[in-house]
């Protein structure tokens, strides 16, 4: 019935939903990038992340919070602490 997700990387990719589970070391960075035609949800299970959107908005992502933004927004992030995160990308790729 249920499945515990313990592995890292792309852990689900079906019906227009991609779920990525990442373990980040303090100081590790996610370089600037976009996910065209997707809606994103960025969640932190443990730790703390600094997230930049279009180099105009900065958020501190931590447990009990979720950050939502459009995929055409340029995202970059830095782990402020060792962190465990899930990123949910929703929507079909269009070409």
Coordinates of C-alpha atoms in Angstrom, one line a residue:
X1 CA 0.0 0.0 0.0
X2 CA 2.6 2.5 1.0
X3 CA 6.3 3.0 0.1
X4 CA 9.0 4.6 2.3
X5 CA 11.3 6.7 0.2
X6 CA 14.8 6.3 1.5
X7 CA 16.9 6.6 -1.6
X8 CA 18.2 9.9 -3.1
X9 CA 17.9 11.3 -6.6
X10 CA 14.8 11.1 -8.8
X11 CA 12.5 8.9 -6.6
X12 CA 9.3 9.3 -8.6
X13 CA 8.5 10.2 -12.2
X14 CA 5.0 9.4 -13.4
X15 CA 1.9 11.2 -14.7
X16 CA 3.6 14.6 -15.0
X17 CA 5.0 14.5 -11.4
X18 CA 8.8 14.3 -10.7
X19 CA 10.0 14.0 -7.1
X20 CA 13.7 14.6 -6.3
X21 CA 15.2 13.7 -2.9
X22 CA 18.5 15.3 -2.1
X23 CA 21.0 15.2 0.7
X24 CA 23.0 18.5 0.9
X25 CA 26.1 19.1 3.0
X26 CA 26.5 22.5 4.7
X27 CA 27.8 25.0 2.1
X28 CA 26.8 22.8 -0.9
X29 CA 25.1 24.7 -3.7
X30 CA 22.4 24.1 -6.3
X31 CA 23.4 26.3 -9.3
X32 CA 21.0 28.6 -11.0
X33 CA 18.6 26.8 -13.3
X34 CA 14.9 26.7 -14.4
X35 CA 12.3 24.0 -15.0
X36 CA 10.2 25.3 -17.9
X37 CA 6.5 24.3 -17.9
X38 CA 6.6 22.9 -14.3
X39 CA 5.3 24.1 -11.0
X40 CA 7.7 23.5 -8.1
X41 CA 7.3 22.8 -4.4
X42 CA 10.6 22.9 -2.4
X43 CA 10.5 21.3 1.1
X44 CA 13.1 20.7 3.7
X45 CA 12.9 17.6 5.9
X46 CA 15.9 18.5 8.0
X47 CA 18.4 21.3 8.0
X48 CA 18.1 24.8 6.5
X49 CA 18.5 26.1 2.9
X50 CA 18.8 29.6 1.5
X51 CA 16.8 29.7 -1.8
X52 CA 17.1 32.5 -4.4
X53 CA 14.5 33.1 -7.0
X54 CA 15.5 35.2 -10.1
X55 CA 18.2 36.8 -7.9
X56 CA 15.4 39.1 -6.5
X57 CA 13.8 37.1 -3.7
X58 CA 15.5 35.1 -1.0
X59 CA 13.8 32.6 1.3
X60 CA 15.1 30.5 4.2
X61 CA 13.6 27.1 3.7
X62 CA 13.4 24.9 6.8
X63 CA 11.1 22.1 8.2
X64 CA 7.4 22.9 8.5
X65 CA 7.6 25.3 5.5
X66 CA 7.1 24.8 1.8
X67 CA 8.2 27.1 -1.0
X68 CA 6.1 27.1 -4.2
X69 CA 7.1 28.8 -7.5
X70 CA 6.7 28.6 -11.3
X71 CA 9.3 26.5 -13.2
X72 CA 10.3 29.4 -15.4
X73 CA 11.7 31.2 -12.3
X74 CA 15.5 30.9 -12.0
X75 CA 16.3 29.1 -8.8
X76 CA 19.6 28.6 -6.9
X77 CA 20.1 27.5 -3.3
X78 CA 22.8 27.0 -0.7
X79 CA 22.7 24.6 2.3
X80 CA 23.1 26.6 5.5
X81 CA 23.2 23.4 7.4
X82 CA 23.4 19.7 6.4
X83 CA 20.0 19.3 4.8
X84 CA 17.6 16.7 3.5
X85 CA 15.2 18.1 0.9
X86 CA 12.4 17.0 -1.4
X87 CA 11.6 18.9 -4.6
X88 CA 8.3 18.2 -6.3
X89 CA 8.0 19.2 -10.0
X90 CA 4.4 19.1 -11.3
X91 CA 3.3 19.5 -14.9
X92 CA 3.9 17.9 -18.3
X93 CA 7.0 18.8 -20.4
X94 CA 6.0 20.7 -23.5
X95 CA 8.1 21.0 -26.5

